CSV table of C-alpha atoms in Angstrom, one decimal:
chain,number,residue,atom,x,y,z
A,788,MET,CA,-4.3,34.7,-19.4
A,789,LYS,CA,-3.7,31.9,-16.5
A,790,LYS,CA,-7.2,30.5,-15.0
A,791,LYS,CA,-8.0,29.0,-12.2
A,792,LEU,CA,-8.6,24.9,-12.9
A,793,GLN,CA,-12.3,24.4,-13.9
A,794,PHE,CA,-12.8,20.4,-13.4
A,795,SER,CA,-16.0,20.3,-15.7
A,796,PHE,CA,-14.8,16.7,-16.4
A,797,LEU,CA,-15.6,15.9,-12.6
A,798,LEU,CA,-19.1,17.2,-12.8
A,799,SER,CA,-21.0,14.2,-13.8
A,800,THR,CA,-19.7,12.1,-11.6
A,801,LEU,CA,-19.7,14.6,-8.7
A,802,LEU,CA,-23.0,14.9,-9.9
A,803,ILE,CA,-23.8,11.6,-8.9
A,804,ALA,CA,-22.2,11.1,-5.9
A,805,ALA,CA,-23.8,14.5,-4.3
A,806,VAL,CA,-26.6,12.5,-5.4
A,807,VAL,CA,-26.0,8.9,-3.8
A,808,GLY,CA,-23.5,10.5,-1.1
A,809,HIS,CA,-21.0,8.1,0.4
A,810,ASP,CA,-20.6,7.7,4.2
A,811,TYR,CA,-16.7,7.6,4.3
A,812,GLY,CA,-16.7,7.2,8.1
A,813,ASP,CA,-18.1,3.8,7.5
A,814,ALA,CA,-15.7,3.5,4.8
A,815,LEU,CA,-12.8,4.1,6.8
A,816,SER,CA,-13.8,1.6,9.8
A,817,LYS,CA,-14.3,-1.3,7.0
A,818,SER,CA,-11.2,0.2,5.1
A,819,ILE,CA,-8.6,-0.8,8.6
A,820,LEU,CA,-11.0,-4.1,9.5
A,821,PHE,CA,-9.8,-5.5,5.7
A,822,PHE,CA,-5.8,-5.7,7.8
A,823,GLU,CA,-7.6,-8.3,10.5
A,824,GLY,CA,-8.6,-11.0,7.3
A,825,GLN,CA,-5.1,-10.4,6.1
A,826,ARG,CA,-3.1,-11.2,9.3
A,827,SER,CA,-0.2,-14.7,9.3
A,828,GLY,CA,0.3,-15.9,12.9
A,829,TYR,CA,-1.2,-16.1,16.6
A,830,LEU,CA,-4.5,-14.3,16.3
A,831,PRO,CA,-5.2,-11.9,20.0
A,832,GLN,CA,-8.7,-12.4,21.5
A,833,ASP,CA,-10.3,-9.1,20.3
A,834,GLN,CA,-10.2,-10.6,16.5
A,835,ARG,CA,-12.7,-9.2,14.6
A,836,LEU,CA,-13.3,-11.4,11.4
A,837,ALA,CA,-14.1,-14.3,13.5
A,838,TRP,CA,-14.0,-16.8,10.3
A,839,ARG,CA,-10.0,-16.3,10.8
A,840,GLY,CA,-7.9,-18.6,12.6
A,841,ASN,CA,-4.0,-19.3,13.4
A,842,SER,CA,-1.8,-20.0,10.4
A,843,GLY,CA,1.8,-20.0,10.0
A,844,LEU,CA,3.0,-20.5,13.1
A,845,SER,CA,6.4,-22.4,12.3
A,846,ASP,CA,7.3,-19.5,9.9
A,847,GLY,CA,10.7,-19.3,10.0
A,848,TRP,CA,12.2,-22.7,12.1
A,849,THR,CA,14.4,-23.8,8.7
A,850,TYR,CA,16.8,-20.8,10.4
A,851,ASN,CA,15.8,-21.4,13.4
A,852,THR,CA,14.2,-18.3,14.0
A,853,ASP,CA,10.9,-16.7,14.3
A,854,LEU,CA,8.9,-15.2,11.3
A,855,VAL,CA,5.7,-15.6,12.9
A,856,GLY,CA,3.4,-12.7,11.8
A,857,GLY,CA,2.7,-9.9,9.4
A,858,TYR,CA,0.2,-10.1,6.4
A,859,TYR,CA,-0.2,-11.9,4.0
A,860,ASP,CA,-0.4,-10.0,0.8
A,861,ALA,CA,-3.1,-10.3,-1.5
A,862,GLY,CA,-5.5,-13.7,-2.2
A,863,ASP,CA,-3.0,-15.8,-1.3
A,864,ASN,CA,-1.3,-17.6,2.0
A,865,VAL,CA,2.7,-16.1,0.9
A,866,LYS,CA,4.2,-13.1,2.8
A,867,PHE,CA,6.2,-11.2,0.7
A,868,ASN,CA,8.4,-8.7,2.1
A,869,PHE,CA,8.6,-6.2,-0.3
A,870,PRO,CA,4.9,-4.8,-0.7
A,871,MET,CA,4.1,-5.4,3.0
A,872,SER,CA,6.9,-2.7,4.0
A,873,PHE,CA,5.1,-0.7,2.1
A,874,THR,CA,2.2,-1.3,3.0
A,875,THR,CA,3.3,-0.6,6.0
A,876,THR,CA,4.7,2.6,5.2
A,877,LEU,CA,1.3,3.8,3.7
A,878,LEU,CA,-0.4,2.7,6.8
A,879,SER,CA,1.7,4.8,8.4
A,880,TRP,CA,1.5,7.4,6.5
A,881,SER,CA,-1.8,8.2,6.9
A,882,ILE,CA,-1.8,8.4,10.2
A,883,ILE,CA,1.0,10.9,10.2
A,884,GLU,CA,-0.9,13.3,8.1
A,885,PHE,CA,-5.1,12.1,9.0
A,886,GLY,CA,-4.6,10.5,11.7
A,887,ASP,CA,-5.9,13.4,13.4
A,888,SER,CA,-9.2,13.5,11.1
A,889,MET,CA,-9.6,9.6,12.6
A,890,PRO,CA,-12.2,9.0,15.6
A,891,PRO,CA,-10.1,7.7,18.2
A,892,HIS,CA,-11.2,4.0,18.1
A,893,GLU,CA,-10.2,4.2,14.5
A,894,LEU,CA,-7.0,5.5,15.7
A,895,ARG,CA,-6.3,2.7,17.6
A,896,ASN,CA,-7.5,0.2,14.9
A,897,ALA,CA,-4.9,1.8,12.5
A,898,LEU,CA,-2.3,2.0,14.9
A,899,VAL,CA,-3.0,-1.9,16.0
A,900,ALA,CA,-2.7,-2.3,12.1
A,901,VAL,CA,0.9,-0.9,11.6
A,902,ARG,CA,1.8,-3.0,14.5
A,903,TRP,CA,0.7,-6.3,13.5
A,904,ALA,CA,3.2,-5.6,10.8
A,905,THR,CA,6.3,-3.9,12.1
A,906,ASP,CA,5.9,-6.3,15.0
A,907,TYR,CA,7.3,-8.6,11.9
A,908,LEU,CA,9.6,-6.6,10.1
A,909,LEU,CA,11.6,-6.2,13.5
A,910,LYS,CA,11.8,-9.6,13.1
A,911,THR,CA,12.9,-9.4,9.9
A,912,VAL,CA,16.4,-7.3,10.6
A,913,SER,CA,17.2,-8.7,14.3
A,914,GLN,CA,19.8,-11.0,12.7
A,915,PRO,CA,23.7,-8.6,11.8
A,916,ASN,CA,23.8,-8.7,8.3
A,917,ARG,CA,21.2,-10.5,7.2
A,918,ILE,CA,17.3,-9.6,6.5
A,919,PHE,CA,14.6,-12.1,5.8
A,920,VAL,CA,13.2,-11.0,2.7
A,921,GLN,CA,10.0,-13.5,2.1
A,922,VAL,CA,8.6,-16.6,3.8
A,923,GLY,CA,6.7,-19.0,1.6
A,924,ASP,CA,7.4,-20.5,-1.6
A,925,PRO,CA,4.4,-18.6,-4.2
A,926,ASN,CA,4.9,-21.5,-6.9
A,927,PHE,CA,3.8,-24.4,-4.2
A,928,ASP,CA,1.5,-22.1,-2.7
A,929,HIS,CA,-0.8,-20.6,-6.0
A,930,ASN,CA,-0.4,-24.6,-7.5
A,931,CYS,CA,-3.2,-24.9,-4.2
A,932,TRP,CA,-6.5,-23.3,-3.3
A,933,GLU,CA,-6.5,-23.8,0.3
A,934,ARG,CA,-7.2,-21.7,3.4
A,935,PRO,CA,-3.9,-20.2,5.4
A,936,GLU,CA,-5.1,-22.6,8.1
A,937,ASP,CA,-4.3,-25.1,6.3
A,938,MET,CA,-1.3,-24.7,5.0
A,939,ASP,CA,0.6,-28.3,4.1
A,940,THR,CA,3.1,-26.2,1.3
A,941,GLU,CA,6.1,-25.1,1.9
A,942,ARG,CA,7.5,-22.4,3.8
A,943,THR,CA,10.6,-21.8,2.5
A,944,VAL,CA,12.5,-18.6,4.2
A,945,TYR,CA,14.1,-16.2,1.8
A,946,ALA,CA,16.8,-14.3,3.4
A,947,VAL,CA,19.6,-12.1,2.2
A,948,ASP,CA,23.3,-12.0,4.1
A,949,ALA,CA,25.9,-9.2,3.4
A,950,PRO,CA,27.6,-8.8,1.3
A,951,ASN,CA,24.6,-9.7,-1.1
A,952,ALA,CA,22.4,-6.9,-1.9
A,953,ALA,CA,18.7,-6.2,-0.9
A,954,SER,CA,18.7,-2.0,-1.3
A,955,ASP,CA,14.8,-2.1,-2.6
A,956,VAL,CA,13.4,-4.5,0.6
A,957,ALA,CA,15.7,-3.1,3.3
A,958,GLY,CA,15.4,0.4,2.1
A,959,GLU,CA,11.4,0.0,1.8
A,960,THR,CA,12.1,-2.0,5.5
A,961,ALA,CA,13.8,1.6,7.2
A,962,ALA,CA,11.2,3.9,5.8
A,963,ALA,CA,8.0,1.5,7.1
A,964,LEU,CA,9.8,1.1,10.3
A,965,ALA,CA,10.7,4.8,10.3
A,966,ALA,CA,7.6,6.1,9.4
A,967,ALA,CA,5.6,3.9,12.2
A,968,SER,CA,8.1,5.2,14.5
A,969,MET,CA,6.1,8.7,13.6
A,970,ALA,CA,2.9,7.6,14.1
A,971,PHE,CA,3.5,5.9,17.6
A,972,ARG,CA,5.4,8.5,18.2
A,973,SER,CA,2.7,10.0,20.8
A,974,SER,CA,1.2,6.7,22.5
A,975,ASP,CA,4.0,4.4,23.0
A,976,SER,CA,7.4,6.2,22.6
A,977,GLY,CA,9.9,3.4,23.6
A,978,TYR,CA,8.2,1.3,20.7
A,979,ALA,CA,9.2,4.5,18.5
A,980,GLU,CA,12.3,4.6,19.2
A,981,THR,CA,12.7,0.9,18.9
A,982,LEU,CA,11.5,1.2,15.5
A,983,LEU,CA,13.5,4.0,14.7
A,984,ARG,CA,16.8,2.5,15.8
A,985,ASN,CA,16.3,-0.2,13.8
A,986,ALA,CA,14.9,1.6,10.5
A,987,VAL,CA,18.7,2.9,11.0
A,988,LYS,CA,19.9,-0.7,10.7
A,989,ALA,CA,18.2,-1.2,7.7
A,990,PHE,CA,19.1,1.3,6.0
A,991,GLN,CA,22.6,0.9,6.2
A,992,PHE,CA,22.7,-2.9,5.1
A,993,ALA,CA,20.8,-1.0,2.1
A,994,ASP,CA,23.3,1.5,1.6
A,995,SER,CA,26.2,-0.3,2.3
A,996,TYR,CA,25.1,-3.1,0.1
A,997,ARG,CA,23.9,-1.9,-3.4
A,998,GLY,CA,21.7,-4.0,-5.5
A,999,ALA,CA,18.0,-5.4,-6.5
A,1000,TYR,CA,17.3,-8.3,-3.9
A,1001,SER,CA,15.5,-10.4,-7.0
A,1002,ASP,CA,18.2,-10.4,-8.8
A,1003,ASN,CA,19.9,-13.0,-6.4
A,1004,PRO,CA,19.2,-16.5,-8.1
A,1005,ASN,CA,18.7,-17.5,-4.6
A,1006,ILE,CA,15.9,-15.4,-4.6
A,1007,ARG,CA,15.3,-15.0,-8.1
A,1008,ASP,CA,12.7,-18.0,-7.9
A,1009,GLY,CA,10.6,-16.9,-5.3
A,1010,ALA,CA,9.9,-13.1,-5.9
A,1011,CYS,CA,9.4,-13.0,-9.5
A,1012,PRO,CA,7.2,-12.8,-11.5
A,1013,PHE,CA,5.2,-11.7,-8.5
A,1014,TYR,CA,7.6,-8.8,-6.6
A,1015,CYS,CA,10.5,-8.4,-8.6
A,1016,ASP,CA,12.0,-4.9,-8.9
A,1017,PHE,CA,11.5,-4.0,-12.1
A,1018,ASP,CA,11.8,-0.5,-11.5
A,1019,GLY,CA,15.4,-1.0,-10.3
A,1020,TYR,CA,16.6,-0.3,-5.9
A,1021,GLN,CA,17.6,3.6,-6.3
A,1022,ASP,CA,14.0,4.3,-5.3
A,1023,GLU,CA,13.9,2.8,-2.1
A,1024,LEU,CA,17.7,4.2,-1.2
A,1025,LEU,CA,15.7,8.0,-1.7
A,1026,TRP,CA,12.5,6.7,0.2
A,1027,GLY,CA,14.4,5.3,3.2
A,1028,ALA,CA,16.4,8.0,3.5
A,1029,ALA,CA,13.6,10.8,3.2
A,1030,TRP,CA,12.0,9.0,5.9
A,1031,LEU,CA,14.5,8.6,8.1
A,1032,ARG,CA,15.2,12.1,7.6
A,1033,ARG,CA,11.6,13.0,8.8
A,1034,ALA,CA,11.6,10.5,11.4
A,1035,SER,CA,14.9,12.3,13.2
A,1036,GLN,CA,15.5,15.1,11.5
A,1037,ASP,CA,19.1,14.1,11.1
A,1038,ASP,CA,20.8,16.3,8.6
A,1039,THR,CA,22.7,13.0,7.7
A,1040,TYR,CA,19.3,11.8,5.8
A,1041,LEU,CA,19.1,15.6,4.7
A,1042,ASN,CA,22.4,15.2,2.9
A,1043,TYR,CA,21.9,11.8,1.6
A,1044,ILE,CA,18.7,13.3,-0.4
A,1045,GLU,CA,20.6,16.3,-1.5
A,1046,MET,CA,23.4,14.6,-2.7
A,1047,ASN,CA,21.6,11.6,-4.1
A,1048,GLY,CA,19.0,13.3,-5.9
A,1049,LYS,CA,20.6,12.8,-9.6
A,1050,THR,CA,22.2,9.7,-8.7
A,1051,LEU,CA,19.8,7.9,-7.5
A,1052,GLY,CA,17.4,9.1,-10.3
A,1053,ALA,CA,14.8,10.9,-8.1
A,1054,ASP,CA,13.9,12.9,-12.2
A,1055,GLU,CA,12.8,9.8,-13.3
A,1056,ASN,CA,9.8,7.9,-13.7
A,1057,ILE,CA,8.0,10.4,-11.9
A,1058,ASN,CA,4.0,9.6,-12.9
A,1059,GLU,CA,4.0,6.1,-10.9
A,1060,PHE,CA,3.6,5.7,-6.9
A,1061,GLY,CA,3.3,2.2,-5.9
A,1062,TRP,CA,5.1,-1.2,-4.2
A,1063,ASP,CA,8.1,-1.3,-6.9
A,1064,ASN,CA,8.1,2.6,-7.6
A,1065,LYS,CA,8.6,5.5,-5.3
A,1066,HIS,CA,9.6,8.2,-6.9
A,1067,ALA,CA,6.0,10.3,-6.7
A,1068,GLY,CA,6.1,9.3,-3.1
A,1069,ILE,CA,9.7,11.0,-2.7
A,1070,ASN,CA,8.9,13.9,-4.2
A,1071,VAL,CA,5.7,14.8,-2.9
A,1072,LEU,CA,7.2,14.0,0.9
A,1073,VAL,CA,10.5,15.8,0.7
A,1074,SER,CA,8.7,18.4,-0.8
A,1075,LYS,CA,7.2,19.6,3.0
A,1076,GLU,CA,10.8,20.4,3.2
A,1077,VAL,CA,10.5,22.7,0.5
A,1078,LEU,CA,7.3,24.1,1.3
A,1079,GLU,CA,7.2,24.6,5.2
A,1080,ALA,CA,10.8,24.8,5.9
A,1081,ASN,CA,12.4,26.6,3.0
A,1082,LYS,CA,14.9,23.8,2.1
A,1083,TYR,CA,15.5,25.0,-1.0
A,1084,THR,CA,18.4,22.7,-1.8
A,1085,LEU,CA,15.3,20.5,-2.3
A,1086,GLN,CA,13.9,22.2,-4.8
A,1087,SER,CA,14.1,19.7,-7.4
A,1088,TYR,CA,12.3,17.2,-6.0
A,1089,LYS,CA,9.2,19.8,-5.2
A,1090,ALA,CA,9.2,20.7,-8.9
A,1091,SER,CA,9.0,17.3,-9.7
A,1092,ALA,CA,6.8,16.8,-7.4
A,1093,ASP,CA,4.9,19.7,-9.1
A,1094,SER,CA,5.0,17.9,-12.8
A,1095,PHE,CA,3.6,15.0,-11.3
A,1096,MET,CA,0.4,16.8,-10.3
A,1097,CYS,CA,0.2,18.5,-13.8
A,1098,THR,CA,0.3,14.8,-15.3
A,1099,LEU,CA,-3.0,14.1,-13.5
A,1100,VAL,CA,-5.2,16.9,-14.4
A,1101,PRO,CA,-6.4,16.6,-17.8
A,1102,GLU,CA,-6.7,20.2,-18.7
A,1103,SER,CA,-3.4,20.2,-18.4
A,1104,SER,CA,-0.8,20.6,-21.2
A,1105,SER,CA,1.6,18.2,-19.4
A,1106,SER,CA,-1.4,16.3,-18.8
A,1107,HIS,CA,-0.5,12.1,-19.6
A,1108,ILE,CA,-2.8,10.1,-17.4
A,1109,ASP,CA,-5.3,8.0,-18.8
A,1110,TYR,CA,-8.9,7.8,-17.4
A,1111,SER,CA,-11.9,4.9,-18.0
A,1112,PRO,CA,-15.1,6.7,-19.5
A,1113,GLY,CA,-16.3,6.9,-16.0
A,1114,GLY,CA,-13.4,9.0,-14.5
A,1115,LEU,CA,-11.2,6.1,-13.1
A,1116,ILE,CA,-7.1,6.8,-12.9
A,1117,TYR,CA,-5.8,3.7,-15.8
A,1118,LYS,CA,-2.9,2.2,-16.1
A,1119,PRO,CA,-2.3,-0.8,-18.0
A,1120,GLY,CA,-1.2,-4.3,-16.0
A,1121,GLY,CA,-3.6,-5.7,-13.4
A,1122,SER,CA,-4.6,-4.4,-10.1
A,1123,ASN,CA,-5.8,-1.0,-11.5
A,1124,LEU,CA,-6.8,0.3,-8.2
A,1125,GLN,CA,-3.7,0.3,-6.5
A,1126,HIS,CA,-3.0,3.2,-8.5
A,1127,ALA,CA,-6.3,4.9,-8.2
A,1128,THR,CA,-5.8,4.9,-3.9
A,1129,THR,CA,-2.0,5.7,-4.3
A,1130,ILE,CA,-2.8,8.6,-6.5
A,1131,SER,CA,-5.4,10.4,-4.1
A,1132,PHE,CA,-3.2,9.8,-1.4
A,1133,LEU,CA,-0.7,11.4,-2.9
A,1134,LEU,CA,-3.4,14.2,-4.3
A,1135,LEU,CA,-4.7,14.7,-0.8
A,1136,VAL,CA,-1.3,15.1,0.7
A,1137,TYR,CA,0.4,17.2,-1.4
A,1138,ALA,CA,-2.6,19.6,-1.3
A,1139,ASN,CA,-2.5,19.7,2.5
A,1140,TYR,CA,1.1,20.8,2.0
A,1141,LEU,CA,0.2,23.5,-0.5
A,1142,ALA,CA,-2.7,24.8,1.8
A,1143,LYS,CA,-1.1,24.9,4.5
A,1144,THR,CA,2.1,27.6,2.7
A,1145,SER,CA,-1.2,29.6,0.6
A,1146,GLN,CA,0.9,27.7,-2.4
A,1147,SER,CA,-0.8,26.5,-5.7
A,1148,VAL,CA,0.4,24.4,-8.9
A,1149,ASN,CA,1.8,26.4,-12.1
A,1150,CYS,CA,1.0,23.8,-14.4
A,1151,GLY,CA,2.0,26.4,-17.5
A,1152,ASN,CA,-1.4,26.7,-18.6
A,1153,LEU,CA,-3.2,27.1,-15.6
A,1154,TYR,CA,-2.9,26.9,-12.1
A,1155,VAL,CA,-4.2,24.0,-9.4
A,1156,THR,CA,-5.3,25.0,-6.4
A,1157,PRO,CA,-5.3,22.3,-2.9
A,1158,ALA,CA,-9.3,22.2,-3.8
A,1159,SER,CA,-8.6,21.6,-7.2
A,1160,LEU,CA,-6.4,18.6,-6.2
A,1161,ARG,CA,-8.3,17.6,-3.6
A,1162,LEU,CA,-11.6,17.4,-6.0
A,1163,GLN,CA,-9.8,14.9,-7.9
A,1164,ALA,CA,-8.8,12.7,-5.3
A,1165,LYS,CA,-12.4,12.5,-4.5
A,1166,LYS,CA,-13.7,11.6,-7.8
A,1167,GLN,CA,-11.3,8.7,-7.5
A,1168,VAL,CA,-12.6,7.7,-4.1
A,1169,ASP,CA,-16.4,8.1,-5.0
A,1170,TYR,CA,-15.7,5.9,-7.9
A,1171,ILE,CA,-14.2,3.5,-5.7
A,1172,LEU,CA,-17.4,3.4,-3.6
A,1173,GLY,CA,-20.0,3.2,-6.2
A,1174,SER,CA,-20.2,6.2,-8.0
A,1175,ASN,CA,-19.4,4.6,-11.4
A,1176,PRO,CA,-21.2,3.0,-14.4
A,1177,LEU,CA,-22.0,0.4,-12.9
A,1178,GLY,CA,-23.3,1.2,-9.4
A,1179,LEU,CA,-21.0,-0.7,-8.4
A,1180,SER,CA,-18.4,0.0,-4.7
A,1181,TYR,CA,-15.5,-2.0,-5.1
A,1182,MET,CA,-15.1,-2.2,-1.6
A,1183,VAL,CA,-16.1,-5.4,-0.3
A,1184,GLY,CA,-19.0,-5.1,2.5
A,1185,TYR,CA,-19.6,-0.9,1.9
A,1186,SER,CA,-23.6,-0.6,0.2
A,1187,ASN,CA,-25.6,-3.1,-1.0
A,1188,ASN,CA,-23.6,-4.0,-4.2
A,1189,PHE,CA,-20.1,-5.3,-4.1
A,1190,PRO,CA,-18.2,-8.3,-5.7
A,1191,GLN,CA,-19.6,-11.1,-4.0
A,1192,ARG,CA,-16.8,-13.7,-5.5
A,1193,ILE,CA,-13.1,-12.1,-5.0
A,1194,HIS,CA,-10.1,-14.0,-5.5
A,1195,HIS,CA,-8.8,-14.8,-2.3
A,1196,ARG,CA,-8.3,-18.5,-0.1
A,1197,GLY,CA,-9.3,-17.4,2.9
A,1198,SER,CA,-12.6,-16.0,2.2
A,1199,SER,CA,-14.0,-18.5,-0.7
A,1200,LEU,CA,-13.2,-21.5,1.5
A,1201,PRO,CA,-15.5,-22.4,4.2
A,1202,SER,CA,-14.5,-20.9,7.6
A,1203,ILE,CA,-12.2,-23.0,9.7
A,1204,LYS,CA,-14.6,-22.4,12.3
A,1205,ASP,CA,-17.3,-24.1,10.4
A,1206,HIS,CA,-15.6,-26.5,8.6
A,1207,PRO,CA,-13.0,-27.6,10.8
A,1208,GLN,CA,-11.7,-30.5,9.3
A,1209,PHE,CA,-8.7,-30.4,7.3
A,1210,ILE,CA,-8.7,-29.0,3.3
A,1211,ALA,CA,-6.1,-30.6,1.1
A,1212,CYS,CA,-3.8,-28.6,-1.7
A,1213,LYS,CA,-6.4,-29.4,-4.2
A,1214,GLU,CA,-9.5,-30.0,-2.4
A,1215,GLY,CA,-10.5,-26.9,-2.7
A,1216,SER,CA,-10.7,-26.6,-5.9
A,1217,ILE,CA,-14.4,-27.2,-6.3
A,1218,TYR,CA,-14.6,-23.6,-4.2
A,1219,PHE,CA,-12.3,-22.2,-6.1
A,1220,ASN,CA,-14.5,-23.0,-10.0
A,1221,SER,CA,-17.8,-22.2,-7.9
A,1222,THR,CA,-19.6,-19.5,-8.9
A,1223,ASN,CA,-21.3,-19.7,-5.6
A,1224,PRO,CA,-20.8,-16.0,-3.4
A,1225,ASN,CA,-17.6,-16.6,-1.5
A,1226,PRO,CA,-19.4,-17.7,2.3
A,1227,ASN,CA,-17.2,-15.6,4.3
A,1228,VAL,CA,-17.5,-11.5,3.7
A,1229,LEU,CA,-13.3,-10.1,4.0
A,1230,VAL,CA,-15.2,-6.7,4.8
A,1231,GLY,CA,-13.2,-3.3,3.6
A,1232,ALA,CA,-11.3,-5.4,0.9
A,1233,VAL,CA,-10.4,-3.3,-2.4
A,1234,VAL,CA,-10.4,-5.1,-5.4
A,1235,GLY,CA,-8.1,-4.8,-8.4
A,1236,GLY,CA,-11.1,-3.2,-10.2
A,1237,PRO,CA,-12.3,-2.4,-13.3
A,1238,GLY,CA,-10.6,-2.6,-16.8
A,1239,LYS,CA,-10.2,1.2,-18.8
A,1240,ASP,CA,-13.7,0.1,-20.0
A,1241,ASP,CA,-15.3,0.6,-16.5
A,1242,ALA,CA,-15.9,-3.2,-16.7
A,1243,TYR,CA,-15.9,-5.9,-13.9
A,1244,ASN,CA,-16.8,-9.1,-14.2
A,1245,ASP,CA,-17.7,-10.7,-10.5
A,1246,ASP,CA,-15.2,-13.8,-11.1
A,1247,ARG,CA,-13.2,-15.6,-9.0
A,1248,VAL,CA,-10.6,-16.6,-11.4
A,1249,ASP,CA,-10.2,-13.0,-12.9
A,1250,PHE,CA,-7.3,-12.2,-10.1
A,1251,ARG,CA,-6.0,-9.0,-11.7
A,1252,LYS,CA,-9.5,-7.4,-11.1
A,1253,SER,CA,-11.2,-9.6,-8.0
A,1254,GLU,CA,-8.0,-10.2,-6.3
A,1255,PRO,CA,-7.6,-7.6,-3.3
A,1256,THR,CA,-4.4,-6.5,-1.8
A,1257,THR,CA,-2.7,-4.7,1.4
A,1258,TYR,CA,-1.0,-2.1,-1.0
A,1259,ILE,CA,-4.8,-1.0,-2.5
A,1260,ASN,CA,-6.4,-0.5,1.2
A,1261,ALA,CA,-3.4,1.5,2.8
A,1262,PRO,CA,-3.6,4.2,1.0
A,1263,PHE,CA,-6.9,4.5,1.2
A,1264,VAL,CA,-7.4,4.1,5.1
A,1265,GLY,CA,-5.8,8.1,5.1
A,1266,VAL,CA,-8.1,9.3,2.2
A,1267,LEU,CA,-11.0,8.1,3.6
A,1268,ALA,CA,-9.6,9.5,6.9
A,1269,TYR,CA,-9.6,13.0,5.0
A,1270,PHE,CA,-13.2,12.4,3.6
A,1271,ALA,CA,-14.6,11.2,6.7
A,1272,ALA,CA,-13.8,14.7,8.0
A,1273,ASN,CA,-14.2,16.7,5.3
A,1274,PRO,CA,-17.1,15.2,3.2
A,1275,ASN,CA,-17.5,18.5,0.7
A,1276,PRO,CA,-14.0,19.3,0.6
A,1277,SER,CA,-13.0,23.2,-0.6
């Protein structure tokens, strides 16, 4: 007989969390504040991380265009539009699903964080038959350790002109602008319309000229190996279409995801979700229409979403996700917490969709309830915030025990406010090699995190573990908003 899922493997960590307790509201505030530390461009008067200053003010000049603004992706000073647009989509999705759970002032801060990205992304699609995909040469940038305010490396602009392809970046940009249009609809309808109109334009570029941007020889050396499209561009076409469908309710996009699911690989790679692989996110997003609007022509997407949830449950016969001894979701490669935050986000979103329609997931040997999925997400969140074998918060500035030596140029070098003198490319090396804590606290930054053995050394040099990224934080905003409002979910 099938049984309700009992998360026995959760109990030890959840008991620790119950004893320690976590201030999810405080973590939410800090997770949003982090984005102010990643800003490029002219900083506003109300900039709260005051150790940052203006940077990248001539971006775009080689094309005689304004590409000022946006976010640095991680601890460097390059603007990679592929992960930036994914970050924007996930920040917007966080607001769409969980904005009602945010205190009003934090919802405003979250919208400001989205708009900092979308104002820039609108610039990248402002010219006919062209999309700008990156600003900054990472090879030059990574040879320096300097503040963004001091950048003297080449600010190379990477553009793709039709009929050359950029389906991945253009498709993700379409998703970002469409999702953001929904986030802004109630507070700024004019801006929301602008975003949606440009999302349509970006998607047309993506779909008309199919291919991966990093296959372009003029782009490859700048994008790879950092943000190559390793998993193909097809998922971004479905992802962009799915978001345009949700934002516009236009049946054109419904037909697109119905007709192109198999040819664009909707059934493939369903056990991953991140800046390069959108399949699990597509399946969860599209499942909303199956569950709530009975769009059974999309049933295959829901079946894939169910399958993905079952892979996350250790007691399921189809489980094949690895966990560390302390209970953290683990995937090989660097920056492991990106998987923990994106997967936690999908767990909560899918749990909400299921709960609204009073459904569970049939995993063959057991039924998995929305409450079970929420507990699974809570375990990941509590681990990140300090309920782990080291008792270390992987969010900078949260609790009294967090990483002090993160791999981040602006955080590790003296602030331009305290040290206004120029620090040249190689002059920053003494700060990089120092064992001293970073002088500037990048509040809210979630680092790459521990390895499969739960081990973490607080070492600036080990970028795979100590570097924060925008796409780790973006889904975490929504996750923390949920738990701030529902600290003991059921």
